Coordinates of C-alpha atoms and ligand atoms in Angstrom, one line a residue:
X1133 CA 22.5 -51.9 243.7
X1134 CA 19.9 -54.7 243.8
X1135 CA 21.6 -58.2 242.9
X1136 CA 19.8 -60.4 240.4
X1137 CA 20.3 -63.6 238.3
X1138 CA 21.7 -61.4 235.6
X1139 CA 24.4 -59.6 237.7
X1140 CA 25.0 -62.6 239.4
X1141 CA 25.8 -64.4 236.0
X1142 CA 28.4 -61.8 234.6
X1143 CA 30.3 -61.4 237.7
X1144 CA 30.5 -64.8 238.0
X1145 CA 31.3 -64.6 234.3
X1146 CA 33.7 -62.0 235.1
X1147 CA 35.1 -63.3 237.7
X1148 CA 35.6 -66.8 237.6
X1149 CA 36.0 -66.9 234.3
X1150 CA 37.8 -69.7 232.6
X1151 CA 37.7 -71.7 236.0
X1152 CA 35.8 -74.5 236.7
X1153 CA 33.2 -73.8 239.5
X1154 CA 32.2 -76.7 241.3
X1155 CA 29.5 -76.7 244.2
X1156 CA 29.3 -80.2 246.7
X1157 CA 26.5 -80.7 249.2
X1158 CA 24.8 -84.5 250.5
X1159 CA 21.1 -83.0 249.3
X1160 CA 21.0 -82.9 245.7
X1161 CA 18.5 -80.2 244.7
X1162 CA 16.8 -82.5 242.0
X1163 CA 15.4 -85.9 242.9
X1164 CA 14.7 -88.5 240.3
X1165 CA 11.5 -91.3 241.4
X1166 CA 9.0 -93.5 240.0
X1167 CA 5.7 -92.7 239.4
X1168 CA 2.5 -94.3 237.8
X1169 CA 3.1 -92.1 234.1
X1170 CA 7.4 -93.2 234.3
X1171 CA 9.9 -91.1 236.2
X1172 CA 9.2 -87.9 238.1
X1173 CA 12.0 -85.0 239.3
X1174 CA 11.2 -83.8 242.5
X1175 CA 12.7 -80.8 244.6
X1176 CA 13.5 -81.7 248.2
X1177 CA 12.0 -79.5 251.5
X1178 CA 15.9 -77.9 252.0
X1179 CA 16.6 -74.2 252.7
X1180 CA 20.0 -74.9 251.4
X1181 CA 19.1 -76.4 248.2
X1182 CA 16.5 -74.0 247.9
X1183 CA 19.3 -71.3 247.7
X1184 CA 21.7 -72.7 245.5
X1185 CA 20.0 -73.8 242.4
X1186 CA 19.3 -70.4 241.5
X1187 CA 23.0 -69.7 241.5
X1188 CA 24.2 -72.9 239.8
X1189 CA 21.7 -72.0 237.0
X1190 CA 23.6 -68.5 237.2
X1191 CA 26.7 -69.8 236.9
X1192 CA 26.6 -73.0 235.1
X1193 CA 29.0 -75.4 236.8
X1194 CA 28.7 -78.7 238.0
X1195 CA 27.2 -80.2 241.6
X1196 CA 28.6 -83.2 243.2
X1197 CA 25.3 -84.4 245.5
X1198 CA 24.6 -87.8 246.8
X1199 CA 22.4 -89.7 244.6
X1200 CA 19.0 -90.3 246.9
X1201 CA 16.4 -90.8 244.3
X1202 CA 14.7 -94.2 243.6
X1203 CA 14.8 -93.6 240.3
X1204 CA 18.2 -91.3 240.4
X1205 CA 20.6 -94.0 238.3
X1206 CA 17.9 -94.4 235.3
X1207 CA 18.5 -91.0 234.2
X1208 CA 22.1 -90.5 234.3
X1209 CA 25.1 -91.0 231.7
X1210 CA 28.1 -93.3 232.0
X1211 CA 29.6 -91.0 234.1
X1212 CA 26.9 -90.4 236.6
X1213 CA 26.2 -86.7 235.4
X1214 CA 22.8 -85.3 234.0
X1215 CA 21.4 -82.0 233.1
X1216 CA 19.4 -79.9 235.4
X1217 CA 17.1 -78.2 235.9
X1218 CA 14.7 -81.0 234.0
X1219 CA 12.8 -78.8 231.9
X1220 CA 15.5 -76.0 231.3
X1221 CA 19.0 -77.4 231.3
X1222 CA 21.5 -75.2 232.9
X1223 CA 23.9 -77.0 234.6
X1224 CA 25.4 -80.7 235.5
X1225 CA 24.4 -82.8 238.4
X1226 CA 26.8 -85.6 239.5
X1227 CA 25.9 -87.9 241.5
X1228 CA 27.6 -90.0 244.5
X1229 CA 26.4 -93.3 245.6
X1230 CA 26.3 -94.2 249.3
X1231 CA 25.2 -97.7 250.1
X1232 CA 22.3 -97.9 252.7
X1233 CA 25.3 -99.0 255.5
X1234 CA 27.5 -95.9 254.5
X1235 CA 24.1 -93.5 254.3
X1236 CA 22.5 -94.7 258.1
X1237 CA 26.7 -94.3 259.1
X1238 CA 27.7 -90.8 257.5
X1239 CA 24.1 -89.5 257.0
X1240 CA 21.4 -89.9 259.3
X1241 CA 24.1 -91.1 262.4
X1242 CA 27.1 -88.8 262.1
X1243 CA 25.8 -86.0 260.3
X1244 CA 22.0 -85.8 261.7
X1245 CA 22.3 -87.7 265.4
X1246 CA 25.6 -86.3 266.1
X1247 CA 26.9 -82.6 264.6
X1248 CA 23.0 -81.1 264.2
X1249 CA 22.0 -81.7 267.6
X1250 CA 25.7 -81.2 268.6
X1251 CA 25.5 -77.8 266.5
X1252 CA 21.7 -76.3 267.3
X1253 CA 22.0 -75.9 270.8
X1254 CA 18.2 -77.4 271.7
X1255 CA 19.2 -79.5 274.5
X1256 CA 18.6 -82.4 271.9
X1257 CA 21.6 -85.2 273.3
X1258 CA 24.2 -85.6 270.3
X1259 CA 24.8 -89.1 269.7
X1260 CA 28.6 -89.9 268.4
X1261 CA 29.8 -93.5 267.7
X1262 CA 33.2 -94.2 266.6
X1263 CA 32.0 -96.2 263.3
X1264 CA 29.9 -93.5 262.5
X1265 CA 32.8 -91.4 262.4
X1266 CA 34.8 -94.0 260.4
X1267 CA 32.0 -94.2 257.5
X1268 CA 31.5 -89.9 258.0
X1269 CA 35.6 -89.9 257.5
X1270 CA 35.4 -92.4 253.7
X1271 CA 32.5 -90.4 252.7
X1272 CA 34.0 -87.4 252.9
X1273 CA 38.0 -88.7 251.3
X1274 CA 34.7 -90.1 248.2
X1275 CA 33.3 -86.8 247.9
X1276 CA 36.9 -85.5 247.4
X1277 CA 38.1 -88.1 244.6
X1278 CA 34.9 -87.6 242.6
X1279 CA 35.6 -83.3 243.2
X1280 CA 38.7 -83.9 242.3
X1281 CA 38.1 -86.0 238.8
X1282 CA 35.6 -83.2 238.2
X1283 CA 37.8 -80.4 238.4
X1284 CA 40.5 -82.8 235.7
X1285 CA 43.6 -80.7 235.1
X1286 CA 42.0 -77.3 234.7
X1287 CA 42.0 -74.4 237.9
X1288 CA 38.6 -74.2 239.5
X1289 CA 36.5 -72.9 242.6
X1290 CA 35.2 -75.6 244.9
X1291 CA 31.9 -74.5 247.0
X1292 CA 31.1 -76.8 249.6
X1293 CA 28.0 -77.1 251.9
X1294 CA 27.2 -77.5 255.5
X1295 CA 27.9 -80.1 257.9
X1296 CA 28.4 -82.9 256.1
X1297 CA 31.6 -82.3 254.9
X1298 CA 33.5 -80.7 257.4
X1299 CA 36.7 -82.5 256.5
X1300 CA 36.3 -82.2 252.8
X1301 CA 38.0 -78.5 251.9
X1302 CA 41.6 -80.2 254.0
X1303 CA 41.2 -83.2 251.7
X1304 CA 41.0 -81.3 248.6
X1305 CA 43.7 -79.0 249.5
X1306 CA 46.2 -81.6 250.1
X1307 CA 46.3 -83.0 246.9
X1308 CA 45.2 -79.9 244.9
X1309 CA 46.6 -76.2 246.8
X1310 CA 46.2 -74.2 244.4
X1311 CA 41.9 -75.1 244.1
X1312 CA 40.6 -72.3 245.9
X1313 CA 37.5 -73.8 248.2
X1314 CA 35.3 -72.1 249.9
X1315 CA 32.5 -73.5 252.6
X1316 CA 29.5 -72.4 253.8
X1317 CA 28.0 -73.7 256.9
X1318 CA 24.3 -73.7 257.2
X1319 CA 23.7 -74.4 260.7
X1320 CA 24.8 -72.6 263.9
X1321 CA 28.1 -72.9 265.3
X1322 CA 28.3 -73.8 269.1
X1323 CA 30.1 -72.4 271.5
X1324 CA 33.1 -74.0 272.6
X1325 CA 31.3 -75.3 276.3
X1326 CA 28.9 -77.0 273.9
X1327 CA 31.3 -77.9 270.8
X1328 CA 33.9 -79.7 273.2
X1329 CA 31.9 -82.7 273.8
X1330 CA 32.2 -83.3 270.3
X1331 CA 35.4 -86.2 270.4
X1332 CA 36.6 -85.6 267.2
X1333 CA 36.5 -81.6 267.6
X1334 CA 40.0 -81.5 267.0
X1335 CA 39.4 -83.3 263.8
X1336 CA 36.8 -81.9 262.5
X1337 CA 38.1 -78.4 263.1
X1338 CA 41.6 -78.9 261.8
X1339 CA 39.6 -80.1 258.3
X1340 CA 37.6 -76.7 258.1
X1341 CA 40.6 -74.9 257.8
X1342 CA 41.3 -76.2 254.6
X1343 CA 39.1 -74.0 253.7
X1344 CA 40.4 -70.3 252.2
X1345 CA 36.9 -68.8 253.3
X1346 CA 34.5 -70.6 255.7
X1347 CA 30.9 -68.8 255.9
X1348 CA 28.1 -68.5 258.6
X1349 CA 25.3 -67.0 258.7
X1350 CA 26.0 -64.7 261.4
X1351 CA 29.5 -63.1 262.8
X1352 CA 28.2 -64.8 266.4
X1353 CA 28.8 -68.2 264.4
X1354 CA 32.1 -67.0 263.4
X1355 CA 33.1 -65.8 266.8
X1356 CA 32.0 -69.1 267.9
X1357 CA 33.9 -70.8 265.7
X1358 CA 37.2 -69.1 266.3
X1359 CA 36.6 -69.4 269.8
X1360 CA 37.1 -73.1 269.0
X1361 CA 39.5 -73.1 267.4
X1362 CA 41.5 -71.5 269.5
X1363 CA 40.3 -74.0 272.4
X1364 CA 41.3 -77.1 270.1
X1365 CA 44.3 -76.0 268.0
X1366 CA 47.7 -74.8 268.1
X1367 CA 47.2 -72.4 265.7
X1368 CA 47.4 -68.7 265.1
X1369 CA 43.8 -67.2 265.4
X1370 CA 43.2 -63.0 264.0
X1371 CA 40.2 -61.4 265.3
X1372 CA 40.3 -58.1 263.8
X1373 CA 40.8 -60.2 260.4
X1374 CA 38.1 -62.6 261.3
X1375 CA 40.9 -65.3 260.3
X1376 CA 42.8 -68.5 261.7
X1377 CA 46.5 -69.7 260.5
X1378 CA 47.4 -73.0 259.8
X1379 CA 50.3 -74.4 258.0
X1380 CA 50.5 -71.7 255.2
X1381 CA 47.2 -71.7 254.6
X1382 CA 44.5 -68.8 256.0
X1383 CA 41.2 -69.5 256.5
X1384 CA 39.2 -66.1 256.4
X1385 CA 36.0 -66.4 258.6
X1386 CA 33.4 -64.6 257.6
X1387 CA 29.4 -63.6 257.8
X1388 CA 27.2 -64.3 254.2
X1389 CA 23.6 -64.4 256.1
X1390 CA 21.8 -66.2 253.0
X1391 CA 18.7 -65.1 251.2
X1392 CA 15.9 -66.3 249.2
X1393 CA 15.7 -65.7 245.1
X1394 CA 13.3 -62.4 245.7
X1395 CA 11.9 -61.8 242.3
X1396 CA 11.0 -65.1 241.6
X1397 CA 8.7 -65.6 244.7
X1398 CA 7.1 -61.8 244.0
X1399 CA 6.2 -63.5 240.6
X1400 CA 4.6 -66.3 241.8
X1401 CA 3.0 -64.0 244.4
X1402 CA 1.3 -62.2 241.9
X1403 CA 0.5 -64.8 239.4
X1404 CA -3.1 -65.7 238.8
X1405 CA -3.1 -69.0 239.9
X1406 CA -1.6 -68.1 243.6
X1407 CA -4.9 -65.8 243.7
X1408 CA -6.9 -69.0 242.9
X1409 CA -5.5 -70.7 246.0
X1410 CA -5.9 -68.2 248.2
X1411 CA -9.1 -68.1 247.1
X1412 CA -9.7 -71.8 247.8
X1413 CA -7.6 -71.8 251.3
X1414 CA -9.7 -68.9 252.5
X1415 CA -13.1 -70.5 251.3
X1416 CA -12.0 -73.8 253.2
X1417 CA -15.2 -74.7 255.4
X1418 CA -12.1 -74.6 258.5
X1419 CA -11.0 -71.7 257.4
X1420 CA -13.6 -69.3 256.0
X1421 CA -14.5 -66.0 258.6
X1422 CA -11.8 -66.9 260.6
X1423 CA -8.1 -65.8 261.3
X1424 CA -5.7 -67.5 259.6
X1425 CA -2.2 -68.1 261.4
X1426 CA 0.4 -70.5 258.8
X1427 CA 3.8 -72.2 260.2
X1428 CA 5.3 -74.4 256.9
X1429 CA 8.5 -76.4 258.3
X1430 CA 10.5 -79.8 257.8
X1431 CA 9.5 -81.4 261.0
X1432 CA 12.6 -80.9 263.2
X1433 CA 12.6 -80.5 267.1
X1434 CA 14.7 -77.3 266.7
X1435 CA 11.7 -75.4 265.0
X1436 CA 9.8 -75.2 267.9
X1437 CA 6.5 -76.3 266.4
X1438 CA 5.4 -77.9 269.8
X1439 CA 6.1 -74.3 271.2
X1440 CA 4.3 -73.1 269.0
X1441 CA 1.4 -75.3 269.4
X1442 CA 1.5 -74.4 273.5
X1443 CA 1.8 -70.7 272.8
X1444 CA -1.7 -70.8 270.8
X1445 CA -3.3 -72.8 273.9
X1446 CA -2.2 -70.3 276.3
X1447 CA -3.3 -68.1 273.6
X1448 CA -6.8 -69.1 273.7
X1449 CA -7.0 -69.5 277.1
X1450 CA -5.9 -65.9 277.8
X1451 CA -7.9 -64.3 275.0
X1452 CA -10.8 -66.8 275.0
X1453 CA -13.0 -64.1 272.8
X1454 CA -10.9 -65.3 269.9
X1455 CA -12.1 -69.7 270.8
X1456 CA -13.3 -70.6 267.2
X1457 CA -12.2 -67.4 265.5
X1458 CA -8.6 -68.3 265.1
X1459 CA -6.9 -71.2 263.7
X1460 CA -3.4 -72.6 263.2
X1461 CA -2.4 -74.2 260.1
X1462 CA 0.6 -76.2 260.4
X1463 CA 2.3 -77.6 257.6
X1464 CA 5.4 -79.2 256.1
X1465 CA 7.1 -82.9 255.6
X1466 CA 8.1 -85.8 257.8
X1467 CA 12.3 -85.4 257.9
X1468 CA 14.9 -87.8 258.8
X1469 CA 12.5 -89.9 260.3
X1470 CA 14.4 -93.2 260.8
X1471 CA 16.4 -91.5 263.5
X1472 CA 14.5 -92.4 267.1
X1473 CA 14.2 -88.1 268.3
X1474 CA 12.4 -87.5 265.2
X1475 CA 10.2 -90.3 265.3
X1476 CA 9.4 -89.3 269.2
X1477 CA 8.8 -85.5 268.0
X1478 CA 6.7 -86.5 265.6
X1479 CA 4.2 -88.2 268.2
X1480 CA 4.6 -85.0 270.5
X1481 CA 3.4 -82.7 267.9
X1482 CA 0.4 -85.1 267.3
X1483 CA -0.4 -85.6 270.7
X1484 CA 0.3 -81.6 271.5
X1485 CA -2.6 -81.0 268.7
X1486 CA -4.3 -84.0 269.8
X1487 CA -4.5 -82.8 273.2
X1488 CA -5.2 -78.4 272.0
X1489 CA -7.9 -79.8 270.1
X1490 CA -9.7 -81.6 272.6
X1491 CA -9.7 -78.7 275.1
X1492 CA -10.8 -76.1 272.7
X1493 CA -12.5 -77.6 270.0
X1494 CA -16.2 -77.5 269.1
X1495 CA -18.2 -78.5 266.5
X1496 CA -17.2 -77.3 262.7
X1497 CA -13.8 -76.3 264.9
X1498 CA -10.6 -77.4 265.9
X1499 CA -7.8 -74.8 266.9
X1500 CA -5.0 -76.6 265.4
X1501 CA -4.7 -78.1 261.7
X1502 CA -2.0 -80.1 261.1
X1503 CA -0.9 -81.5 257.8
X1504 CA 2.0 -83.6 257.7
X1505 CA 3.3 -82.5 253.4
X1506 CA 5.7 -81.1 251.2
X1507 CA 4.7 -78.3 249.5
X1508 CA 5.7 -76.6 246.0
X1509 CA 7.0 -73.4 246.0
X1510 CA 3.1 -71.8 244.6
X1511 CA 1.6 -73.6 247.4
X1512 CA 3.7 -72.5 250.0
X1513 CA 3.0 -68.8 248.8
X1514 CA -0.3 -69.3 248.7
X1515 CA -0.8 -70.3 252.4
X1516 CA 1.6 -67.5 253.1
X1517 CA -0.6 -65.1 251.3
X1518 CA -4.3 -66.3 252.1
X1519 CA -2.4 -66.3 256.0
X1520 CA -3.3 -63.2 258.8
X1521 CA -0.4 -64.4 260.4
X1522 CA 3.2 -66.5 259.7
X1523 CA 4.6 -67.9 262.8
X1524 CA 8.5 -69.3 262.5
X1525 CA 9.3 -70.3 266.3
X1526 CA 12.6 -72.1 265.7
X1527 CA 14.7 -72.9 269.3
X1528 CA 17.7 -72.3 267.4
X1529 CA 18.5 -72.2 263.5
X1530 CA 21.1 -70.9 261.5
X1531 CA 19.1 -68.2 259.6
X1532 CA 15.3 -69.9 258.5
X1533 CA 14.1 -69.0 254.8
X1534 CA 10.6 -69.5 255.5
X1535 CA 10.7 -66.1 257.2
X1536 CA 12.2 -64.6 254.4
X1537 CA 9.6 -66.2 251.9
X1538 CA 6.7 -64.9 253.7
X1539 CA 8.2 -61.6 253.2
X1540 CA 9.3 -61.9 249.9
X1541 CA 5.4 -63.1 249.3
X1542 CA 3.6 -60.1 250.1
X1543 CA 3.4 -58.1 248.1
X1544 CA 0.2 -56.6 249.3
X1545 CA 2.2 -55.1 252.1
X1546 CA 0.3 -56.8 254.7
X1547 CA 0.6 -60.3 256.8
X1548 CA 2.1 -60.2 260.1
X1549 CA 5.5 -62.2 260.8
X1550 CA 5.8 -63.6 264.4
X1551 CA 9.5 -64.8 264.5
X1552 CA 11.8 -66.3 267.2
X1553 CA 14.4 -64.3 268.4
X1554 CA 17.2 -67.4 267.7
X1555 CA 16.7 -67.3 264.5
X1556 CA 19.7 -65.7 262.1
X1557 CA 16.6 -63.8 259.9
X1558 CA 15.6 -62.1 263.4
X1559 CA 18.9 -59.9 262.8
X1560 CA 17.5 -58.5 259.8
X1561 CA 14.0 -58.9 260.2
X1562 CA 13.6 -56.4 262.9
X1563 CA 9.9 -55.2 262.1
X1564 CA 8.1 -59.0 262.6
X1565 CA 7.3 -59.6 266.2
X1566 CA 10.0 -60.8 267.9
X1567 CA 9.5 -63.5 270.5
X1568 CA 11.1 -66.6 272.9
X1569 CA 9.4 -69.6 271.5
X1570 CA 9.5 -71.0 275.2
X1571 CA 8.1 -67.6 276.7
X1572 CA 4.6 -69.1 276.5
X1573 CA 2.7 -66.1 277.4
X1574 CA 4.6 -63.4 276.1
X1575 CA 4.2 -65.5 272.6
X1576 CA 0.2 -65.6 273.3
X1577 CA 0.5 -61.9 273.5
X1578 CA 2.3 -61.4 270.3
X1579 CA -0.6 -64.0 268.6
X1580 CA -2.9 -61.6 270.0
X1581 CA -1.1 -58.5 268.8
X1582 CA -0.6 -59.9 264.9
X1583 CA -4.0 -60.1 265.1
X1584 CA -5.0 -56.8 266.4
X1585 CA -2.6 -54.9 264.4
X1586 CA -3.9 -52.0 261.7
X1587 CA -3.2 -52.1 258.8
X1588 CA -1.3 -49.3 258.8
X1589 CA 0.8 -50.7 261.1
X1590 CA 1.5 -54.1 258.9
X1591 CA 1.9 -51.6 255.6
X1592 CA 4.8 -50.1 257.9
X1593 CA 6.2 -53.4 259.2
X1594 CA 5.7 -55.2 255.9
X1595 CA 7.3 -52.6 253.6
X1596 CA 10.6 -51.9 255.7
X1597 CA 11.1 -56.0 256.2
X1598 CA 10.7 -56.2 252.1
X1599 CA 13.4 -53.8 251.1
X1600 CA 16.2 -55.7 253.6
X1601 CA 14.7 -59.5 251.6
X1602 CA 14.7 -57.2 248.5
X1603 CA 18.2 -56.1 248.7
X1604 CA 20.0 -59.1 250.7
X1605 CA 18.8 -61.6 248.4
X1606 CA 20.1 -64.6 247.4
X1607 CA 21.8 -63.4 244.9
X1608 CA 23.8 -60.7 246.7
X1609 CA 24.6 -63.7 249.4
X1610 CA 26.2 -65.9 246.0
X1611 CA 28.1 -62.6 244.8
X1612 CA 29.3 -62.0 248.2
X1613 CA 30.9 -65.1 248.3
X1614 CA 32.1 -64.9 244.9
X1615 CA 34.0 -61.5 244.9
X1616 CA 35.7 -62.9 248.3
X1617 CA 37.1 -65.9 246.2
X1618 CA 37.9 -64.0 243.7
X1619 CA 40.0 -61.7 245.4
X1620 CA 42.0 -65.0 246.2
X1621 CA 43.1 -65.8 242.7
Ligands
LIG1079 C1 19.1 -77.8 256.7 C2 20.5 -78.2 256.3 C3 20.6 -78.6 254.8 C4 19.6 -79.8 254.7 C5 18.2 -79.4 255.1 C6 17.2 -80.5 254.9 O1 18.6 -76.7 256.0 O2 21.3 -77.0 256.5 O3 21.9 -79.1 254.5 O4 19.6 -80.2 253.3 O5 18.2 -78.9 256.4 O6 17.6 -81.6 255.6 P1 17.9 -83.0 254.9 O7 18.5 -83.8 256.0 O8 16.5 -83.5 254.5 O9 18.8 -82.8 253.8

């Protein structure tokens, strides 16, 4: 059976019923700002926002997201809650204030300095401070008062996202037992070596298992986190149930490898406007005769865009028949740039191209194009379909949606998908090129291949990779999750 918005709606319908279902995360996936004509709604660049909306407009709930937007307080009611999405109303946003102190503390310091370096092993130092923690600690106990008003006296499912709030599912539980909450972390989990210089490990993994079900993307991430638990905590850990005891409470551990919304991204694919951009992206003066390679990404030191940036150098200098036939087109937004390793990896992927582009360029060419944006989702389809080639090189990430877009974009059957082999998509995505993002050469040589594939060969590839996105969609992942909390009740 192939999972879609529909099926999704009546089983959560079905299934949850007359509960309340409630989803928290710190990204809120609509942005209010200014702009020169009033206010503007925005989406932000996040794989995990990017997969949810589709299933809060399935199911109608509400989301509890901190409240970023400039403009974000203008549009609300008294009660901080508005209607999304902006131009077809499907469910409620309510938003959370953070002061700029308690955002820098629990945002950008303990969440982004210290548990996604701490998480994504990249050999990125994690950065803990005990204030941090304090401010991480009130944010969450917030987060919980306002779920907890939201919920009122009825039953409800609580859904919580990644990292931010890993002591959120023990908070709710103590006051409300009989909420059901589920959590779904989006990044990696370490492995205990790594996780133990963490100094609130005990802490943070004694609040996951308030949880009834925690998700990863992977069973490895589960394994890892057991393995934790059991170096942390005196508690009772089940490996054939993929489960961990504490108090009365068990917290089922389990793999939900997330998806993208499929159908949605063939439409675009197909739509007449992408073939208008593709058209102008391929008749782009840099562009135009030329192989195309694409790599769209937040810019984060664990997706390996410097790598990637050395792989195409050794590339050209291997294969030197293919100097100012080939180009790579990087794009995607600035990220969490007031923490100091972000600003730093931004200058190294400038002065990586800098540097590529000197050596190889010539007139009317430069090797590397680098375009620091954030891109709509027709956009990003239409580099991904005017592209020869999609190169996703992460050092480590949970699972990486960018991969699966590609996919889910061609629907000519063609395209070649270079992928790193620590990514969680590489599991399913067995028929892109798999490669080591710090293997240099061998990643040349998979360049190289992409380019000198038939296109037989990509038809093959291309077809076998759709039918896994098709199937294991985003969807599925949301029913998945929703059938295991259901069997709770
Ligand atoms: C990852 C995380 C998300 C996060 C996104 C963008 O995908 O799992 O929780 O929203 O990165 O990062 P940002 O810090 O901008 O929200």
């Amino acid at each position: 059976m192939i999972w879609d918005r529909q099926e999704l709606k009546s089983v959560i319908r079905e299934k949850i019923g007359e509960h309340k279902f409630v989803v928290v995360s710190n990204r809120e996936p609509y942005i209010h700002i200014y702009s020169a004509g009033g206010i503007k709604c925005i989406t932000p660049a996040s794989g995990m926002t990017t997969a949810l909306d589709p299933v809060m407009t399935a199911s109608g709930g509400t989301w509890v997201a901190a409240g970023m937007g400039e403009a974000d307080r203008e549009v609300v009611d008294a009660k901080d809650r508005v209607q999304v999405p902006p131009d077809a109303p499907a469910y409620t946003l309510r938003r959370v204030w953070l002061s700029r102190e308690e955002a820098n503390a629990f945002y950008y310091s303990y969440s982004n300095e210290g548990l996604w370096p701490l998480c994504h092993i990249v050999h990125v130092r994690p950065v803990f401070r005990e204030k941090d923690w304090q401010v991480y600690t009130a944010v969450n106990r917030r987060f919980a008062d306002v779920v907890l008003e939201e919920v009122g006296d009825d039953t409800a499912f609580v859904f919580i996202q990644d990292y931010h709030f890993a002591l959120l599912s023990a908070m709710i539980k103590e006051k409300r037992p009989d909420i059901i909450v589920a959590q779904f972390w989006h990044i990696p989990w370490p492995n205990p070596e790594a996780f133990r210089v963490c100094p609130n490990a005990a802490e943070i993994l004694d609040g996951l298992l308030g949880n009834d079900i925690l998700g990863f993307h992977i069973r490895y991430d589960c394994l890892n986190f057991l393995d934790s638990v059991d170096r942390f905590l005196e508690v009772r850990i089940d490996r054939e149930r993929l489960s961990a005891f504490k108090g009365g409470l068990e917290t089922l551990v389990r793999p939900f490898p997330i998806s993208v919304d499929f159908d949605r991204i063939e439409k675009i694919a197909d739509s007449a406007a992408v073939s208008e951009r593709v058209r102008a992206i391929r008749g782009d003066f840099r562009f135009k005769g030329r192989f195309l390679a694409v790599g769209i990404d937040r810019m984060d030191y664990t997706k390996g865009i410097v790598e990637r940036f050395a792989a195409v150098d050794r590339f050209l200098e291997k294969y030197p028949e293919y100097v100012g036939k080939f180009v790579f087109l990087q794009l995607g937004p600035l990220s969490r740039i007031h923490i100091q390793r972000y600003k730093q990896y931004n200058d190294e992927i400038y002065h990586a191209m800098v540097d590529i582009n000197e050596r190889w360029g010539r007139s009317g060419w430069e090797p590397i194009v680098l375009q620091k944006v954030q891109l709509g989702l027709e956009e990003v389809v239409s580099y991904f379909r005017a592209a020869d080639l999609c190169v996703v090189s992460s050092i480590h990430d949970g699972m990486n949606l960018v991969a699966k877009e590609f996919v889910a974009a061609r629907t000519d059957d063609s395209g070649v998908l270079i992928l790193s082999q620590f990514t969680g998509s590489s599991r399913e995505l067995e028929q892109a090129l798999l490669v080591n993002p710090l293997a240099a050469d061998r990643f040349a040589d998979a360049i190289k291949q992409g380019l000198e594939m038939t296109e037989a060969e990509k038809g093959e590839r291309m077809r076998k990779m759709r039918e896994t996105v098709r199937e294991n969609n985003v969807y599925r992942w949301a029913g998945k999750i929703v059938n295991e909390m259901k069997k709770l009740l």
